[in-house]
Amino acid sequence: MNGRLQRIWVLLRLSVAVLVGWRFGWGWGVLTLGLHAAILAGGFVQLRWVNRPAPGWGQLLRAWAREVVASELAFSWRQPWREWAQPDHLPAGATQGVLLVHGFSCNRARWNGWMQRLREQGVAFVAPTLEPAFGSIDAYADDIEAGVQKLMALTGRMPILCAHSMGGLALRAWWRRYGAGHEAPHVVTLGSPHQGTRMAALGFGVNTQQMRLGSRWLAELPGLPDVDCFWTPCDQIVNPAERAILAGARAHRLDGVGHMGLVHSDEAWQLVQTALAGSSFKTPRRI
């Protein structure tokens, strides 16, 4: 559903830009397309007052510039048009697997860059598109479990679980429902609102209500036994910034990067590579 909505949004933006350009001049039409970047800047400026200690203006400027590119790549190209450009990869004989879980208002194409690199490495992966797009986060547990089962059947071991944004909460909801039947997975979350986010008050849908500060649903959600949390003081979506850190997790701070840009961070990718290297020395658990 998110892919269809974003295709409509892209075509609408282009149509408005063409109309403005035709009526007032093509320079104004190009500026109309840039309104997204201007609105995005407001999300970064407010972090000077929301986060303590406040990120510097240089960090915020760098994060904003990167986020403009990352968000346009995600919402104007990959997610609307390239959702299945990188299908799930389940090669015969694979010994390692990664499950990739996207966040709110996204789909599996959020991970296209990672999926291409994992495929080149011969690592099995599954990346579900979570539906319903605006439903309860609890509803995503079944799709996550199906992906885990596919990877375990192939490799004989629990996959590494990677999640961006709301996907981290979806993994916790999955763990609540299915965790008793599994060994503890290694989880990596990128900008997940583990303690809620003030920005969820501006959203709509059951899942955004669950992510709000003080949410009862969130307070009742269990943690995860083995998790690395990447967070950034320049996160315009999950703030205050420390809300992206789960109690008991290993926290990794990244500066000068925004919410969508976390998926493009070399630090997160390298941590997953280290986890894969470590798992290669473990004896697979045959199932």
Short mmCIF file of C-alpha atoms in Angstrom, two decimals:
data_model
loop_
_atom_site.label_atom_id
_atom_site.label_comp_id
_atom_site.label_asym_id
_atom_site.label_seq_id
_atom_site.Cartn_x
_atom_site.Cartn_y
_atom_site.Cartn_z
CA MET A 1 0.00 0.00 0.00
CA ASN A 2 2.79 2.44 0.85
CA GLY A 3 4.28 1.90 -2.59
CA ARG A 4 1.00 2.84 -4.30
CA LEU A 5 0.55 5.90 -2.12
CA GLN A 6 4.08 7.05 -2.84
CA ARG A 7 3.64 6.60 -6.59
CA ILE A 8 0.61 8.88 -6.37
CA TRP A 9 2.62 11.37 -4.31
CA VAL A 10 5.50 11.44 -6.80
CA LEU A 11 3.16 11.99 -9.74
CA LEU A 12 1.30 14.70 -7.82
CA ARG A 13 4.54 16.54 -7.00
CA LEU A 14 5.64 16.41 -10.60
CA SER A 15 2.24 17.58 -11.85
CA VAL A 16 2.20 20.56 -9.49
CA ALA A 17 5.78 21.47 -10.46
CA VAL A 18 4.88 21.36 -14.16
CA LEU A 19 1.77 23.50 -13.61
CA VAL A 20 3.71 26.05 -11.57
CA GLY A 21 6.49 26.08 -14.16
CA TRP A 22 4.07 26.51 -17.04
CA ARG A 23 2.21 29.34 -15.28
CA PHE A 24 5.02 31.25 -13.56
CA GLY A 25 8.25 30.06 -15.19
CA TRP A 26 10.26 26.85 -15.06
CA GLY A 27 12.58 28.16 -12.38
CA TRP A 28 9.61 28.37 -10.03
CA GLY A 29 8.60 24.88 -11.04
CA VAL A 30 11.99 23.54 -9.98
CA LEU A 31 11.74 25.44 -6.70
CA THR A 32 8.36 23.79 -6.10
CA LEU A 33 10.05 20.40 -6.17
CA GLY A 34 12.46 21.72 -3.56
CA LEU A 35 9.72 22.46 -1.04
CA HIS A 36 10.29 19.00 0.42
CA ALA A 37 13.85 19.96 1.37
CA ALA A 38 12.65 23.22 2.94
CA ILE A 39 10.03 21.46 5.06
CA LEU A 40 12.60 18.85 6.05
CA ALA A 41 14.90 21.61 7.30
CA GLY A 42 12.31 22.57 9.91
CA GLY A 43 12.49 19.10 11.40
CA PHE A 44 16.21 19.50 11.99
CA VAL A 45 16.10 23.05 13.34
CA GLN A 46 13.71 22.04 16.13
CA LEU A 47 16.26 19.53 17.42
CA ARG A 48 18.30 22.44 18.79
CA TRP A 49 15.60 22.81 21.46
CA VAL A 50 14.39 19.21 21.76
CA ASN A 51 17.66 17.34 22.34
CA ARG A 52 20.02 17.86 25.25
CA PRO A 53 22.86 18.33 24.67
CA ALA A 54 21.79 20.06 21.47
CA PRO A 55 23.48 19.01 18.21
CA GLY A 56 25.63 21.71 16.61
CA TRP A 57 24.49 23.67 13.57
CA GLY A 58 27.22 22.04 11.50
CA GLN A 59 25.96 18.56 12.41
CA LEU A 60 22.39 19.53 11.62
CA LEU A 61 23.34 21.04 8.26
CA ARG A 62 25.28 17.94 7.30
CA ALA A 63 22.46 15.66 8.44
CA TRP A 64 19.87 17.72 6.54
CA ALA A 65 21.84 17.62 3.28
CA ARG A 66 22.27 13.86 3.53
CA GLU A 67 18.64 13.39 4.51
CA VAL A 68 17.37 15.26 1.46
CA VAL A 69 19.20 12.75 -0.74
CA ALA A 70 18.25 9.72 1.37
CA SER A 71 14.56 10.63 1.58
CA GLU A 72 14.26 11.43 -2.13
CA LEU A 73 15.97 8.14 -2.97
CA ALA A 74 13.56 6.26 -0.71
CA PHE A 75 10.24 8.02 -1.27
CA SER A 76 10.61 9.16 -4.88
CA TRP A 77 12.38 6.19 -6.41
CA ARG A 78 12.99 2.96 -4.51
CA GLN A 79 9.78 2.55 -2.53
CA PRO A 80 7.31 3.73 -5.20
CA TRP A 81 8.92 2.02 -8.17
CA ARG A 82 11.54 -0.52 -7.02
CA GLU A 83 9.86 -2.52 -4.26
CA TRP A 84 10.72 -5.87 -5.86
CA ALA A 85 13.94 -4.89 -7.62
CA GLN A 86 15.77 -7.02 -5.07
CA PRO A 87 13.72 -10.18 -4.37
CA ASP A 88 14.32 -12.29 -1.29
CA HIS A 89 17.51 -14.32 -1.61
CA LEU A 90 17.42 -17.95 -0.46
CA PRO A 91 20.34 -19.68 -2.21
CA ALA A 92 20.80 -23.40 -1.70
CA GLY A 93 23.57 -24.15 0.79
CA ALA A 94 23.51 -20.73 2.47
CA THR A 95 24.75 -20.87 6.05
CA GLN A 96 23.87 -17.33 7.18
CA GLY A 97 20.71 -15.29 7.01
CA VAL A 98 19.52 -11.75 7.66
CA LEU A 99 15.94 -10.57 8.16
CA LEU A 100 15.37 -6.93 7.18
CA VAL A 101 12.38 -5.07 8.65
CA HIS A 102 11.37 -1.61 7.41
CA GLY A 103 9.69 1.20 9.31
CA PHE A 104 6.55 3.33 9.14
CA SER A 105 5.41 4.58 5.72
CA CYS A 106 8.03 2.40 4.01
CA ASN A 107 8.25 -0.98 2.31
CA ARG A 108 10.92 -3.61 1.70
CA ALA A 109 12.67 -1.40 -0.88
CA ARG A 110 14.00 0.60 2.07
CA TRP A 111 16.72 -2.06 2.18
CA ASN A 112 17.54 -2.30 -1.55
CA GLY A 113 21.14 -1.20 -1.01
CA TRP A 114 21.71 -3.74 1.76
CA MET A 115 19.97 -6.50 -0.18
CA GLN A 116 22.20 -6.03 -3.20
CA ARG A 117 25.33 -6.20 -1.05
CA LEU A 118 24.12 -9.25 0.88
CA ARG A 119 23.30 -11.01 -2.39
CA GLU A 120 26.82 -10.35 -3.65
CA GLN A 121 28.15 -11.92 -0.46
CA GLY A 122 25.99 -15.01 -0.82
CA VAL A 123 24.11 -14.25 2.40
CA ALA A 124 20.46 -15.30 2.47
CA PHE A 125 17.93 -12.61 3.30
CA VAL A 126 14.21 -12.02 3.58
CA ALA A 127 12.66 -8.53 3.60
CA PRO A 128 8.88 -8.50 4.15
CA THR A 129 6.64 -5.56 3.35
CA LEU A 130 4.58 -5.06 6.50
CA GLU A 131 0.83 -4.81 6.05
CA PRO A 132 -1.57 -3.26 6.87
CA ALA A 133 0.41 -0.06 6.42
CA PHE A 134 -1.45 1.87 9.14
CA GLY A 135 -2.61 -1.03 11.30
CA SER A 136 -1.40 -2.32 14.63
CA ILE A 137 2.28 -3.14 14.97
CA ASP A 138 1.21 -6.45 16.53
CA ALA A 139 -0.16 -7.48 13.12
CA TYR A 140 3.37 -7.58 11.67
CA ALA A 141 4.55 -10.41 13.93
CA ASP A 142 3.25 -13.16 11.64
CA ASP A 143 5.13 -11.85 8.58
CA ILE A 144 8.31 -11.56 10.62
CA GLU A 145 7.91 -15.10 11.93
CA ALA A 146 7.37 -16.41 8.39
CA GLY A 147 10.64 -14.77 7.32
CA VAL A 148 12.51 -16.17 10.33
CA GLN A 149 11.20 -19.66 9.59
CA LYS A 150 12.30 -19.47 5.93
CA LEU A 151 15.82 -18.46 6.90
CA MET A 152 16.09 -21.03 9.69
CA ALA A 153 14.89 -23.81 7.40
CA LEU A 154 17.60 -22.86 4.91
CA THR A 155 20.56 -22.13 7.19
CA GLY A 156 19.75 -24.13 10.30
CA ARG A 157 20.28 -21.14 12.59
CA MET A 158 18.55 -18.02 13.79
CA PRO A 159 19.11 -15.12 11.36
CA ILE A 160 20.43 -11.72 12.34
CA LEU A 161 17.48 -9.35 12.60
CA CYS A 162 17.90 -5.76 11.34
CA ALA A 163 15.21 -3.12 11.68
CA HIS A 164 14.81 0.54 10.84
CA SER A 165 12.52 2.87 12.79
CA MET A 166 9.13 1.28 13.62
CA GLY A 167 10.58 -2.06 12.49
CA GLY A 168 12.40 -2.31 15.81
CA LEU A 169 9.06 -2.22 17.64
CA ALA A 170 7.68 -4.81 15.21
CA LEU A 171 10.55 -7.11 16.22
CA ARG A 172 9.69 -6.64 19.87
CA ALA A 173 6.03 -7.44 19.12
CA TRP A 174 7.22 -10.56 17.26
CA TRP A 175 9.40 -11.55 20.20
CA ARG A 176 6.44 -11.22 22.57
CA ARG A 177 4.36 -13.57 20.42
CA TYR A 178 6.96 -16.05 19.15
CA GLY A 179 10.05 -15.63 21.32
CA ALA A 180 9.36 -18.63 23.54
CA GLY A 181 9.98 -20.92 20.56
CA HIS A 182 13.34 -19.43 19.54
CA GLU A 183 16.84 -18.92 20.77
CA ALA A 184 17.74 -15.29 21.39
CA PRO A 185 18.47 -13.51 18.08
CA HIS A 186 21.08 -10.82 17.52
CA VAL A 187 19.06 -7.69 16.72
CA VAL A 188 20.27 -4.42 15.21
CA THR A 189 17.89 -1.45 15.28
CA LEU A 190 18.42 1.85 13.46
CA GLY A 191 16.55 4.84 14.83
CA SER A 192 13.76 2.78 16.40
CA PRO A 193 11.45 4.66 18.81
CA HIS A 194 11.90 2.13 21.60
CA GLN A 195 10.66 4.66 24.14
CA GLY A 196 8.27 6.44 21.78
CA THR A 197 8.69 9.69 19.90
CA ARG A 198 7.01 13.07 20.13
CA MET A 199 6.67 13.16 16.33
CA ALA A 200 4.15 10.28 16.43
CA ALA A 201 1.57 12.79 17.68
CA LEU A 202 1.56 14.25 14.15
CA GLY A 203 0.87 10.92 12.45
CA PHE A 204 -2.24 8.85 11.83
CA GLY A 205 -3.07 5.18 12.08
CA VAL A 206 -3.01 2.67 14.91
CA ASN A 207 0.76 2.17 14.62
CA THR A 208 1.55 5.86 15.11
CA GLN A 209 -0.67 5.92 18.20
CA GLN A 210 1.32 3.00 19.57
CA MET A 211 4.58 4.94 19.06
CA ARG A 212 3.49 8.05 20.96
CA LEU A 213 5.19 9.15 24.15
CA GLY A 214 3.48 7.57 27.14
CA SER A 215 1.77 4.91 25.02
CA ARG A 216 0.37 2.08 27.13
CA TRP A 217 1.02 -0.37 24.30
CA LEU A 218 4.68 0.63 24.25
CA ALA A 219 4.99 0.41 28.04
CA GLU A 220 3.76 -3.21 27.93
CA LEU A 221 6.07 -4.24 25.07
CA PRO A 222 8.95 -6.49 26.17
CA GLY A 223 12.57 -5.76 25.39
CA LEU A 224 14.99 -7.87 23.40
CA PRO A 225 17.76 -9.99 24.93
CA ASP A 226 20.62 -9.15 22.53
CA VAL A 227 20.34 -5.84 20.70
CA ASP A 228 22.49 -3.06 19.26
CA CYS A 229 20.72 0.30 18.95
CA PHE A 230 21.99 2.94 16.52
CA TRP A 231 20.79 6.45 17.30
CA THR A 232 21.59 9.99 16.28
CA PRO A 233 21.08 13.38 17.96
CA CYS A 234 20.10 14.60 14.46
CA ASP A 235 17.08 12.29 14.18
CA GLN A 236 14.19 14.46 13.02
CA ILE A 237 11.67 11.61 13.44
CA VAL A 238 12.63 9.87 16.69
CA ASN A 239 13.15 12.50 19.35
CA PRO A 240 14.14 13.27 21.99
CA ALA A 241 17.13 11.37 20.66
CA GLU A 242 17.65 9.01 23.61
CA ARG A 243 14.21 7.52 22.92
CA ALA A 244 15.88 5.34 20.27
CA ILE A 245 17.86 3.45 22.94
CA LEU A 246 16.33 0.31 24.43
CA ALA A 247 17.11 -0.41 28.07
CA GLY A 248 19.99 -2.87 28.35
CA ALA A 249 21.05 -2.46 24.71
CA ARG A 250 24.47 -1.61 23.32
CA ALA A 251 24.04 1.97 22.10
CA HIS A 252 25.90 3.38 19.08
CA ARG A 253 25.76 7.12 18.48
CA LEU A 254 26.11 8.49 14.95
CA ASP A 255 26.59 12.23 14.38
CA GLY A 256 25.65 14.28 11.32
CA VAL A 257 23.08 11.77 10.02
CA GLY A 258 19.29 11.93 9.96
CA HIS A 259 16.59 9.32 10.41
CA MET A 260 16.50 7.89 6.89
CA GLY A 261 20.25 8.23 6.53
CA LEU A 262 20.86 5.69 9.30
CA VAL A 263 20.24 2.88 6.81
CA HIS A 264 23.09 4.24 4.68
CA SER A 265 25.59 4.37 7.56
CA ASP A 266 28.79 2.40 7.17
CA GLU A 267 28.89 1.83 10.94
CA ALA A 268 25.63 -0.14 10.97
CA TRP A 269 26.63 -2.16 7.92
CA GLN A 270 30.01 -3.01 9.45
CA LEU A 271 28.41 -4.15 12.69
CA VAL A 272 26.21 -6.57 10.75
CA GLN A 273 29.30 -7.78 8.89
CA THR A 274 31.02 -8.41 12.21
CA ALA A 275 27.96 -10.30 13.45
CA LEU A 276 27.92 -12.43 10.30
CA ALA A 277 31.63 -13.18 10.67
CA GLY A 278 31.07 -14.22 14.26
CA SER A 279 28.14 -16.45 13.37
CA SER A 280 30.26 -18.30 10.79
CA PHE A 281 32.24 -19.84 13.65
CA LYS A 282 29.14 -21.17 15.38
CA THR A 283 27.79 -24.63 14.71
CA PRO A 284 24.43 -24.30 13.01
CA ARG A 285 21.45 -25.44 15.05
CA ARG A 286 19.76 -28.00 12.80
CA ILE A 287 16.00 -27.90 12.78
#
